[in-house]
Amino acid sequence: MRIDIMTLFPEMIEAVMRESIIGRAQDKGLVEVRATNIRDYALDKHRKADDAPYGGGRGQVMLAEPLYLCHQALCGGEKVHTVFLSAQGKPFDQQKARDLLAKERFILVCGHYEGIDQRFIDECVDEEISIGDFVLTGGEIPAMAVADAVCRMVPGVLPDEDAFTAESHWDGLLEHPHYTRPENWRGRAVPEVLLSGHHLNIESWRREMSLRRTKADRPDLFAQFTPADKRDRKLLDKIEQPDG
């Protein structure tokens, strides 16, 4: 898996993506996350990458030509799926992370200031993605979030597939609660079922807690959930009971 990130602040990307799990995955050659400085493709000695917007208004807009030249250099004459991190983009979710994983290589473009010249978007961008209905100072944090979400699913990055398939959003549900030592912390005890050693009961409890948590905290997700088997239907019946 290779991800190229076009940015005005490559040091910001490298400082995060070279640490922890993703950093170790890069050291092992499982993934490659490259940050490329758009200013390296500026057309003047001052490495200018932005200018005032046509039509007036506040702020600066990133220039199309340095973006284009940077993009072309990364593509090397090939077609590479390109994503612009944008507040106007479609919401990023686990399914989109899986879609990007299947591409094996893609480019993330980080905007800054008031945005980037629309003509570069029209010419080079395949899709726009947003990580939420809020605005940040630049696309670097969203780009790192997308890269992390995709890279962790690459085989070998995490210990096994269950490390991500059992987590929130993989099957449309939120994840169950987690507990560790001590058994009693400030008067709060670990649920007895987790101490029982009965794996089927533990699995059933975790599934039930996942369903309950999703229903309480994300009713929008719960409304779209389709039971996977008879066990799910039985648990849903239990949850829907007045005293459930």
JSON list of C-alpha atoms in Angstrom, two decimals, residues 14-222:
[
{"chain": "A", "resi": 14, "resn": "GLU", "atom": "CA", "xyz": [6.02, 12.74, 8.79]},
{"chain": "A", "resi": 15, "resn": "ALA", "atom": "CA", "xyz": [6.01, 13.52, 12.50]},
{"chain": "A", "resi": 16, "resn": "VAL", "atom": "CA", "xyz": [2.79, 11.53, 12.93]},
{"chain": "A", "resi": 17, "resn": "MET", "atom": "CA", "xyz": [2.94, 8.83, 10.26]},
{"chain": "A", "resi": 18, "resn": "ARG", "atom": "CA", "xyz": [6.43, 7.74, 11.33]},
{"chain": "A", "resi": 19, "resn": "GLU", "atom": "CA", "xyz": [5.30, 6.91, 14.86]},
{"chain": "A", "resi": 20, "resn": "SER", "atom": "CA", "xyz": [3.54, 3.98, 16.56]},
{"chain": "A", "resi": 21, "resn": "ILE", "atom": "CA", "xyz": [1.82, 1.25, 14.55]},
{"chain": "A", "resi": 22, "resn": "ILE", "atom": "CA", "xyz": [1.91, 2.98, 11.16]},
{"chain": "A", "resi": 23, "resn": "GLY", "atom": "CA", "xyz": [5.56, 3.94, 11.65]},
{"chain": "A", "resi": 24, "resn": "ARG", "atom": "CA", "xyz": [6.50, 0.34, 12.41]},
{"chain": "A", "resi": 25, "resn": "ALA", "atom": "CA", "xyz": [4.51, -0.83, 9.38]},
{"chain": "A", "resi": 26, "resn": "GLN", "atom": "CA", "xyz": [6.51, 1.55, 7.20]},
{"chain": "A", "resi": 27, "resn": "ASP", "atom": "CA", "xyz": [9.77, 0.27, 8.67]},
{"chain": "A", "resi": 28, "resn": "LYS", "atom": "CA", "xyz": [8.69, -3.27, 7.74]},
{"chain": "A", "resi": 29, "resn": "GLY", "atom": "CA", "xyz": [7.81, -2.20, 4.19]},
{"chain": "A", "resi": 30, "resn": "LEU", "atom": "CA", "xyz": [4.13, -3.08, 4.61]},
{"chain": "A", "resi": 31, "resn": "VAL", "atom": "CA", "xyz": [2.92, 0.43, 3.81]},
{"chain": "A", "resi": 32, "resn": "GLU", "atom": "CA", "xyz": [4.48, 3.59, 2.44]},
{"chain": "A", "resi": 33, "resn": "VAL", "atom": "CA", "xyz": [3.16, 7.05, 3.29]},
{"chain": "A", "resi": 34, "resn": "ARG", "atom": "CA", "xyz": [5.00, 9.83, 1.47]},
{"chain": "A", "resi": 35, "resn": "ALA", "atom": "CA", "xyz": [4.55, 13.53, 2.12]},
{"chain": "A", "resi": 36, "resn": "THR", "atom": "CA", "xyz": [5.47, 15.79, -0.80]},
{"chain": "A", "resi": 37, "resn": "ASN", "atom": "CA", "xyz": [5.87, 19.55, -0.44]},
{"chain": "A", "resi": 38, "resn": "ILE", "atom": "CA", "xyz": [3.73, 21.38, -2.99]},
{"chain": "A", "resi": 39, "resn": "ARG", "atom": "CA", "xyz": [6.05, 24.40, -2.71]},
{"chain": "A", "resi": 40, "resn": "ASP", "atom": "CA", "xyz": [8.81, 22.36, -4.35]},
{"chain": "A", "resi": 41, "resn": "TYR", "atom": "CA", "xyz": [6.81, 22.77, -7.57]},
{"chain": "A", "resi": 42, "resn": "ALA", "atom": "CA", "xyz": [6.25, 26.52, -7.28]},
{"chain": "A", "resi": 43, "resn": "LEU", "atom": "CA", "xyz": [7.24, 28.61, -10.30]},
{"chain": "A", "resi": 44, "resn": "ASP", "atom": "CA", "xyz": [9.19, 31.40, -8.57]},
{"chain": "A", "resi": 45, "resn": "LYS", "atom": "CA", "xyz": [12.19, 31.67, -6.24]},
{"chain": "A", "resi": 46, "resn": "HIS", "atom": "CA", "xyz": [9.93, 32.56, -3.33]},
{"chain": "A", "resi": 47, "resn": "ARG", "atom": "CA", "xyz": [8.13, 29.18, -3.68]},
{"chain": "A", "resi": 48, "resn": "LYS", "atom": "CA", "xyz": [4.78, 30.93, -3.89]},
{"chain": "A", "resi": 49, "resn": "ALA", "atom": "CA", "xyz": [1.86, 28.50, -3.65]},
{"chain": "A", "resi": 50, "resn": "ASP", "atom": "CA", "xyz": [-1.12, 30.82, -3.16]},
{"chain": "A", "resi": 51, "resn": "ASP", "atom": "CA", "xyz": [-2.63, 34.10, -4.31]},
{"chain": "A", "resi": 52, "resn": "ALA", "atom": "CA", "xyz": [-5.64, 36.36, -3.75]},
{"chain": "A", "resi": 53, "resn": "PRO", "atom": "CA", "xyz": [-8.99, 35.03, -4.99]},
{"chain": "A", "resi": 54, "resn": "TYR", "atom": "CA", "xyz": [-10.59, 36.38, -8.15]},
{"chain": "A", "resi": 55, "resn": "GLY", "atom": "CA", "xyz": [-13.75, 38.29, -7.34]},
{"chain": "A", "resi": 56, "resn": "GLY", "atom": "CA", "xyz": [-12.35, 39.56, -4.06]},
{"chain": "A", "resi": 57, "resn": "GLY", "atom": "CA", "xyz": [-12.83, 38.25, -0.58]},
{"chain": "A", "resi": 58, "resn": "ARG", "atom": "CA", "xyz": [-10.66, 37.34, 2.36]},
{"chain": "A", "resi": 59, "resn": "GLY", "atom": "CA", "xyz": [-7.80, 34.89, 2.49]},
{"chain": "A", "resi": 60, "resn": "GLN", "atom": "CA", "xyz": [-5.66, 33.20, -0.14]},
{"chain": "A", "resi": 61, "resn": "VAL", "atom": "CA", "xyz": [-6.32, 30.41, -2.62]},
{"chain": "A", "resi": 62, "resn": "MET", "atom": "CA", "xyz": [-3.75, 27.75, -3.49]},
{"chain": "A", "resi": 63, "resn": "LEU", "atom": "CA", "xyz": [-2.44, 28.04, -7.06]},
{"chain": "A", "resi": 64, "resn": "ALA", "atom": "CA", "xyz": [-3.42, 25.42, -9.62]},
{"chain": "A", "resi": 65, "resn": "GLU", "atom": "CA", "xyz": [-0.05, 25.10, -11.38]},
{"chain": "A", "resi": 66, "resn": "PRO", "atom": "CA", "xyz": [2.15, 24.04, -8.41]},
{"chain": "A", "resi": 67, "resn": "LEU", "atom": "CA", "xyz": [-0.56, 21.57, -7.41]},
{"chain": "A", "resi": 68, "resn": "TYR", "atom": "CA", "xyz": [-0.72, 20.23, -10.97]},
{"chain": "A", "resi": 69, "resn": "LEU", "atom": "CA", "xyz": [3.03, 19.88, -11.36]},
{"chain": "A", "resi": 70, "resn": "CYS", "atom": "CA", "xyz": [3.31, 18.14, -8.00]},
{"chain": "A", "resi": 71, "resn": "HIS", "atom": "CA", "xyz": [0.47, 15.79, -8.92]},
{"chain": "A", "resi": 72, "resn": "GLN", "atom": "CA", "xyz": [1.98, 14.97, -12.30]},
{"chain": "A", "resi": 73, "resn": "ALA", "atom": "CA", "xyz": [5.35, 14.21, -10.75]},
{"chain": "A", "resi": 74, "resn": "LEU", "atom": "CA", "xyz": [3.75, 11.79, -8.30]},
{"chain": "A", "resi": 75, "resn": "CYS", "atom": "CA", "xyz": [1.68, 10.08, -10.98]},
{"chain": "A", "resi": 76, "resn": "GLY", "atom": "CA", "xyz": [4.65, 9.59, -13.28]},
{"chain": "A", "resi": 77, "resn": "GLY", "atom": "CA", "xyz": [2.43, 9.38, -16.33]},
{"chain": "A", "resi": 78, "resn": "GLU", "atom": "CA", "xyz": [0.07, 6.87, -14.74]},
{"chain": "A", "resi": 79, "resn": "LYS", "atom": "CA", "xyz": [-3.52, 7.32, -13.58]},
{"chain": "A", "resi": 80, "resn": "VAL", "atom": "CA", "xyz": [-3.55, 7.40, -9.76]},
{"chain": "A", "resi": 81, "resn": "HIS", "atom": "CA", "xyz": [-6.78, 7.76, -7.79]},
{"chain": "A", "resi": 82, "resn": "THR", "atom": "CA", "xyz": [-6.72, 11.22, -6.23]},
{"chain": "A", "resi": 83, "resn": "VAL", "atom": "CA", "xyz": [-8.66, 12.45, -3.21]},
{"chain": "A", "resi": 84, "resn": "PHE", "atom": "CA", "xyz": [-9.04, 16.06, -2.08]},
{"chain": "A", "resi": 85, "resn": "LEU", "atom": "CA", "xyz": [-9.70, 16.49, 1.65]},
{"chain": "A", "resi": 86, "resn": "SER", "atom": "CA", "xyz": [-12.51, 19.03, 1.67]},
{"chain": "A", "resi": 87, "resn": "ALA", "atom": "CA", "xyz": [-15.29, 20.30, 3.90]},
{"chain": "A", "resi": 88, "resn": "GLN", "atom": "CA", "xyz": [-17.51, 19.94, 0.83]},
{"chain": "A", "resi": 89, "resn": "GLY", "atom": "CA", "xyz": [-16.64, 16.27, 0.39]},
{"chain": "A", "resi": 90, "resn": "LYS", "atom": "CA", "xyz": [-18.68, 13.16, 1.08]},
{"chain": "A", "resi": 91, "resn": "PRO", "atom": "CA", "xyz": [-18.40, 11.86, 4.66]},
{"chain": "A", "resi": 92, "resn": "PHE", "atom": "CA", "xyz": [-15.52, 9.46, 5.26]},
{"chain": "A", "resi": 93, "resn": "ASP", "atom": "CA", "xyz": [-16.49, 6.15, 6.85]},
{"chain": "A", "resi": 94, "resn": "GLN", "atom": "CA", "xyz": [-15.24, 2.59, 7.28]},
{"chain": "A", "resi": 95, "resn": "GLN", "atom": "CA", "xyz": [-16.62, 1.51, 3.92]},
{"chain": "A", "resi": 96, "resn": "LYS", "atom": "CA", "xyz": [-14.76, 4.31, 2.16]},
{"chain": "A", "resi": 97, "resn": "ALA", "atom": "CA", "xyz": [-11.58, 3.22, 3.96]},
{"chain": "A", "resi": 98, "resn": "ARG", "atom": "CA", "xyz": [-12.12, -0.29, 2.60]},
{"chain": "A", "resi": 99, "resn": "ASP", "atom": "CA", "xyz": [-12.70, 1.11, -0.90]},
{"chain": "A", "resi": 100, "resn": "LEU", "atom": "CA", "xyz": [-9.41, 3.00, -0.76]},
{"chain": "A", "resi": 101, "resn": "LEU", "atom": "CA", "xyz": [-7.58, -0.05, 0.60]},
{"chain": "A", "resi": 102, "resn": "ALA", "atom": "CA", "xyz": [-8.61, -1.96, -2.53]},
{"chain": "A", "resi": 103, "resn": "LYS", "atom": "CA", "xyz": [-6.86, 0.62, -4.74]},
{"chain": "A", "resi": 104, "resn": "GLU", "atom": "CA", "xyz": [-3.40, -0.24, -3.31]},
{"chain": "A", "resi": 105, "resn": "ARG", "atom": "CA", "xyz": [-2.20, 3.27, -4.15]},
{"chain": "A", "resi": 106, "resn": "PHE", "atom": "CA", "xyz": [-3.78, 6.70, -4.04]},
{"chain": "A", "resi": 107, "resn": "ILE", "atom": "CA", "xyz": [-2.97, 10.39, -3.58]},
{"chain": "A", "resi": 108, "resn": "LEU", "atom": "CA", "xyz": [-4.37, 12.67, -0.86]},
{"chain": "A", "resi": 109, "resn": "VAL", "atom": "CA", "xyz": [-4.39, 16.42, -1.52]},
{"chain": "A", "resi": 110, "resn": "CYS", "atom": "CA", "xyz": [-4.32, 18.78, 1.47]},
{"chain": "A", "resi": 111, "resn": "GLY", "atom": "CA", "xyz": [-5.83, 22.20, 0.97]},
{"chain": "A", "resi": 112, "resn": "HIS", "atom": "CA", "xyz": [-4.99, 25.24, 3.08]},
{"chain": "A", "resi": 113, "resn": "TYR", "atom": "CA", "xyz": [-6.02, 28.85, 3.51]},
{"chain": "A", "resi": 114, "resn": "GLU", "atom": "CA", "xyz": [-9.38, 29.45, 1.78]},
{"chain": "A", "resi": 115, "resn": "GLY", "atom": "CA", "xyz": [-9.04, 26.41, -0.46]},
{"chain": "A", "resi": 116, "resn": "ILE", "atom": "CA", "xyz": [-7.51, 25.45, -3.80]},
{"chain": "A", "resi": 117, "resn": "ASP", "atom": "CA", "xyz": [-8.16, 26.59, -7.37]},
{"chain": "A", "resi": 118, "resn": "GLN", "atom": "CA", "xyz": [-11.24, 24.75, -8.63]},
{"chain": "A", "resi": 119, "resn": "ARG", "atom": "CA", "xyz": [-9.57, 24.09, -11.98]},
{"chain": "A", "resi": 120, "resn": "PHE", "atom": "CA", "xyz": [-7.05, 21.74, -10.37]},
{"chain": "A", "resi": 121, "resn": "ILE", "atom": "CA", "xyz": [-9.94, 19.86, -8.74]},
{"chain": "A", "resi": 122, "resn": "ASP", "atom": "CA", "xyz": [-11.73, 19.59, -12.08]},
{"chain": "A", "resi": 123, "resn": "GLU", "atom": "CA", "xyz": [-8.58, 18.39, -13.83]},
{"chain": "A", "resi": 124, "resn": "CYS", "atom": "CA", "xyz": [-7.02, 15.99, -11.34]},
{"chain": "A", "resi": 125, "resn": "VAL", "atom": "CA", "xyz": [-9.29, 15.06, -8.43]},
{"chain": "A", "resi": 126, "resn": "ASP", "atom": "CA", "xyz": [-11.44, 11.91, -8.55]},
{"chain": "A", "resi": 127, "resn": "GLU", "atom": "CA", "xyz": [-13.36, 12.49, -5.33]},
{"chain": "A", "resi": 128, "resn": "GLU", "atom": "CA", "xyz": [-13.62, 14.83, -2.35]},
{"chain": "A", "resi": 129, "resn": "ILE", "atom": "CA", "xyz": [-13.78, 13.46, 1.20]},
{"chain": "A", "resi": 130, "resn": "SER", "atom": "CA", "xyz": [-14.70, 15.12, 4.48]},
{"chain": "A", "resi": 131, "resn": "ILE", "atom": "CA", "xyz": [-14.03, 13.73, 7.96]},
{"chain": "A", "resi": 132, "resn": "GLY", "atom": "CA", "xyz": [-16.92, 15.68, 9.48]},
{"chain": "A", "resi": 133, "resn": "ASP", "atom": "CA", "xyz": [-19.18, 18.67, 9.33]},
{"chain": "A", "resi": 134, "resn": "PHE", "atom": "CA", "xyz": [-16.63, 21.13, 10.66]},
{"chain": "A", "resi": 135, "resn": "VAL", "atom": "CA", "xyz": [-13.76, 23.18, 9.23]},
{"chain": "A", "resi": 136, "resn": "LEU", "atom": "CA", "xyz": [-10.04, 22.84, 10.03]},
{"chain": "A", "resi": 137, "resn": "THR", "atom": "CA", "xyz": [-7.12, 25.10, 9.12]},
{"chain": "A", "resi": 138, "resn": "GLY", "atom": "CA", "xyz": [-5.88, 22.60, 6.56]},
{"chain": "A", "resi": 139, "resn": "GLY", "atom": "CA", "xyz": [-6.23, 19.12, 5.12]},
{"chain": "A", "resi": 140, "resn": "GLU", "atom": "CA", "xyz": [-3.26, 17.56, 6.92]},
{"chain": "A", "resi": 141, "resn": "ILE", "atom": "CA", "xyz": [-5.17, 16.19, 9.92]},
{"chain": "A", "resi": 142, "resn": "PRO", "atom": "CA", "xyz": [-7.93, 14.69, 7.72]},
{"chain": "A", "resi": 143, "resn": "ALA", "atom": "CA", "xyz": [-5.29, 13.21, 5.39]},
{"chain": "A", "resi": 144, "resn": "MET", "atom": "CA", "xyz": [-3.52, 11.52, 8.29]},
{"chain": "A", "resi": 145, "resn": "ALA", "atom": "CA", "xyz": [-6.84, 10.22, 9.62]},
{"chain": "A", "resi": 146, "resn": "VAL", "atom": "CA", "xyz": [-7.68, 8.69, 6.24]},
{"chain": "A", "resi": 147, "resn": "ALA", "atom": "CA", "xyz": [-4.18, 7.23, 5.82]},
{"chain": "A", "resi": 148, "resn": "ASP", "atom": "CA", "xyz": [-4.25, 5.70, 9.30]},
{"chain": "A", "resi": 149, "resn": "ALA", "atom": "CA", "xyz": [-7.71, 4.19, 8.79]},
{"chain": "A", "resi": 150, "resn": "VAL", "atom": "CA", "xyz": [-6.62, 2.56, 5.53]},
{"chain": "A", "resi": 151, "resn": "CYS", "atom": "CA", "xyz": [-3.11, 1.45, 6.51]},
{"chain": "A", "resi": 152, "resn": "ARG", "atom": "CA", "xyz": [-4.21, -0.37, 9.65]},
{"chain": "A", "resi": 153, "resn": "MET", "atom": "CA", "xyz": [-6.21, -2.78, 7.47]},
{"chain": "A", "resi": 154, "resn": "VAL", "atom": "CA", "xyz": [-3.20, -3.77, 5.37]},
{"chain": "A", "resi": 155, "resn": "PRO", "atom": "CA", "xyz": [-2.33, -7.41, 6.15]},
{"chain": "A", "resi": 156, "resn": "GLY", "atom": "CA", "xyz": [0.45, -7.59, 8.72]},
{"chain": "A", "resi": 157, "resn": "VAL", "atom": "CA", "xyz": [0.04, -4.08, 10.12]},
{"chain": "A", "resi": 158, "resn": "LEU", "atom": "CA", "xyz": [-2.12, -5.33, 13.01]},
{"chain": "A", "resi": 159, "resn": "PRO", "atom": "CA", "xyz": [-1.64, -8.76, 14.65]},
{"chain": "A", "resi": 160, "resn": "ASP", "atom": "CA", "xyz": [-4.63, -10.33, 12.87]},
{"chain": "A", "resi": 161, "resn": "GLU", "atom": "CA", "xyz": [-7.77, -9.40, 10.95]},
{"chain": "A", "resi": 162, "resn": "ASP", "atom": "CA", "xyz": [-9.92, -9.54, 14.11]},
{"chain": "A", "resi": 163, "resn": "ALA", "atom": "CA", "xyz": [-8.00, -6.50, 15.36]},
{"chain": "A", "resi": 164, "resn": "PHE", "atom": "CA", "xyz": [-10.08, -4.34, 13.03]},
{"chain": "A", "resi": 165, "resn": "THR", "atom": "CA", "xyz": [-13.07, -6.45, 11.95]},
{"chain": "A", "resi": 166, "resn": "ALA", "atom": "CA", "xyz": [-14.28, -6.67, 15.56]},
{"chain": "A", "resi": 167, "resn": "GLU", "atom": "CA", "xyz": [-14.15, -2.92, 16.11]},
{"chain": "A", "resi": 168, "resn": "SER", "atom": "CA", "xyz": [-16.71, -0.16, 15.80]},
{"chain": "A", "resi": 169, "resn": "HIS", "atom": "CA", "xyz": [-18.31, 0.44, 12.37]},
{"chain": "A", "resi": 170, "resn": "TRP", "atom": "CA", "xyz": [-16.93, -2.66, 10.61]},
{"chain": "A", "resi": 171, "resn": "ASP", "atom": "CA", "xyz": [-20.37, -4.33, 10.60]},
{"chain": "A", "resi": 172, "resn": "GLY", "atom": "CA", "xyz": [-22.41, -1.19, 11.20]},
{"chain": "A", "resi": 173, "resn": "LEU", "atom": "CA", "xyz": [-22.34, -1.35, 15.01]},
{"chain": "A", "resi": 174, "resn": "LEU", "atom": "CA", "xyz": [-20.37, 0.35, 17.76]},
{"chain": "A", "resi": 175, "resn": "GLU", "atom": "CA", "xyz": [-17.90, -1.78, 19.67]},
{"chain": "A", "resi": 176, "resn": "HIS", "atom": "CA", "xyz": [-18.63, -3.32, 23.08]},
{"chain": "A", "resi": 177, "resn": "PRO", "atom": "CA", "xyz": [-17.04, -1.91, 26.30]},
{"chain": "A", "resi": 178, "resn": "HIS", "atom": "CA", "xyz": [-13.56, -3.03, 27.35]},
{"chain": "A", "resi": 179, "resn": "TYR", "atom": "CA", "xyz": [-12.15, -3.77, 30.84]},
{"chain": "A", "resi": 180, "resn": "THR", "atom": "CA", "xyz": [-8.75, -4.67, 32.30]},
{"chain": "A", "resi": 181, "resn": "ARG", "atom": "CA", "xyz": [-7.14, -5.06, 35.75]},
{"chain": "A", "resi": 182, "resn": "PRO", "atom": "CA", "xyz": [-7.98, -4.48, 38.56]},
{"chain": "A", "resi": 183, "resn": "GLU", "atom": "CA", "xyz": [-11.30, -6.35, 38.89]},
{"chain": "A", "resi": 184, "resn": "ASN", "atom": "CA", "xyz": [-12.65, -3.57, 41.10]},
{"chain": "A", "resi": 185, "resn": "TRP", "atom": "CA", "xyz": [-11.69, 0.03, 40.47]},
{"chain": "A", "resi": 186, "resn": "ARG", "atom": "CA", "xyz": [-13.01, 2.74, 42.81]},
{"chain": "A", "resi": 187, "resn": "GLY", "atom": "CA", "xyz": [-16.12, 0.70, 43.54]},
{"chain": "A", "resi": 188, "resn": "ARG", "atom": "CA", "xyz": [-16.76, -0.20, 39.90]},
{"chain": "A", "resi": 189, "resn": "ALA", "atom": "CA", "xyz": [-16.53, -3.93, 39.18]},
{"chain": "A", "resi": 190, "resn": "VAL", "atom": "CA", "xyz": [-15.78, -5.73, 35.94]},
{"chain": "A", "resi": 191, "resn": "PRO", "atom": "CA", "xyz": [-18.93, -7.52, 34.65]},
{"chain": "A", "resi": 192, "resn": "GLU", "atom": "CA", "xyz": [-18.93, -11.06, 36.06]},
{"chain": "A", "resi": 193, "resn": "VAL", "atom": "CA", "xyz": [-19.39, -12.69, 32.66]},
{"chain": "A", "resi": 194, "resn": "LEU", "atom": "CA", "xyz": [-15.94, -11.47, 31.59]},
{"chain": "A", "resi": 195, "resn": "LEU", "atom": "CA", "xyz": [-14.39, -13.30, 34.56]},
{"chain": "A", "resi": 196, "resn": "SER", "atom": "CA", "xyz": [-16.28, -16.53, 33.93]},
{"chain": "A", "resi": 197, "resn": "GLY", "atom": "CA", "xyz": [-13.98, -18.04, 31.30]},
{"chain": "A", "resi": 198, "resn": "HIS", "atom": "CA", "xyz": [-17.09, -19.12, 29.35]},
{"chain": "A", "resi": 199, "resn": "HIS", "atom": "CA", "xyz": [-16.22, -17.94, 25.86]},
{"chain": "A", "resi": 200, "resn": "LEU", "atom": "CA", "xyz": [-19.67, -18.38, 24.30]},
{"chain": "A", "resi": 201, "resn": "ASN", "atom": "CA", "xyz": [-21.30, -16.37, 27.10]},
{"chain": "A", "resi": 202, "resn": "ILE", "atom": "CA", "xyz": [-18.63, -13.70, 26.79]},
{"chain": "A", "resi": 203, "resn": "GLU", "atom": "CA", "xyz": [-19.14, -13.48, 23.03]},
{"chain": "A", "resi": 204, "resn": "SER", "atom": "CA", "xyz": [-22.90, -13.21, 23.47]},
{"chain": "A", "resi": 205, "resn": "TRP", "atom": "CA", "xyz": [-22.51, -10.50, 26.14]},
{"chain": "A", "resi": 206, "resn": "ARG", "atom": "CA", "xyz": [-20.18, -8.48, 23.93]},
{"chain": "A", "resi": 207, "resn": "ARG", "atom": "CA", "xyz": [-22.56, -8.69, 20.99]},
{"chain": "A", "resi": 208, "resn": "GLU", "atom": "CA", "xyz": [-25.47, -7.61, 23.18]},
{"chain": "A", "resi": 209, "resn": "MET", "atom": "CA", "xyz": [-23.48, -4.66, 24.57]},
{"chain": "A", "resi": 210, "resn": "SER", "atom": "CA", "xyz": [-22.54, -3.67, 21.02]},
{"chain": "A", "resi": 211, "resn": "LEU", "atom": "CA", "xyz": [-26.20, -3.64, 20.01]},
{"chain": "A", "resi": 212, "resn": "ARG", "atom": "CA", "xyz": [-27.25, -1.75, 23.15]},
{"chain": "A", "resi": 213, "resn": "ARG", "atom": "CA", "xyz": [-24.51, 0.85, 22.76]},
{"chain": "A", "resi": 214, "resn": "THR", "atom": "CA", "xyz": [-25.37, 1.44, 19.10]},
{"chain": "A", "resi": 215, "resn": "LYS", "atom": "CA", "xyz": [-29.06, 1.79, 19.88]},
{"chain": "A", "resi": 216, "resn": "ALA", "atom": "CA", "xyz": [-28.37, 4.30, 22.66]},
{"chain": "A", "resi": 217, "resn": "ASP", "atom": "CA", "xyz": [-25.54, 6.34, 21.12]},
{"chain": "A", "resi": 218, "resn": "ARG", "atom": "CA", "xyz": [-26.07, 6.01, 17.36]},
{"chain": "A", "resi": 219, "resn": "PRO", "atom": "CA", "xyz": [-29.75, 5.33, 16.66]},
{"chain": "A", "resi": 220, "resn": "ASP", "atom": "CA", "xyz": [-29.11, 6.24, 13.03]},
{"chain": "A", "resi": 221, "resn": "LEU", "atom": "CA", "xyz": [-26.74, 3.28, 12.67]},
{"chain": "A", "resi": 222, "resn": "PHE", "atom": "CA", "xyz": [-29.02, 1.02, 14.69]}
]
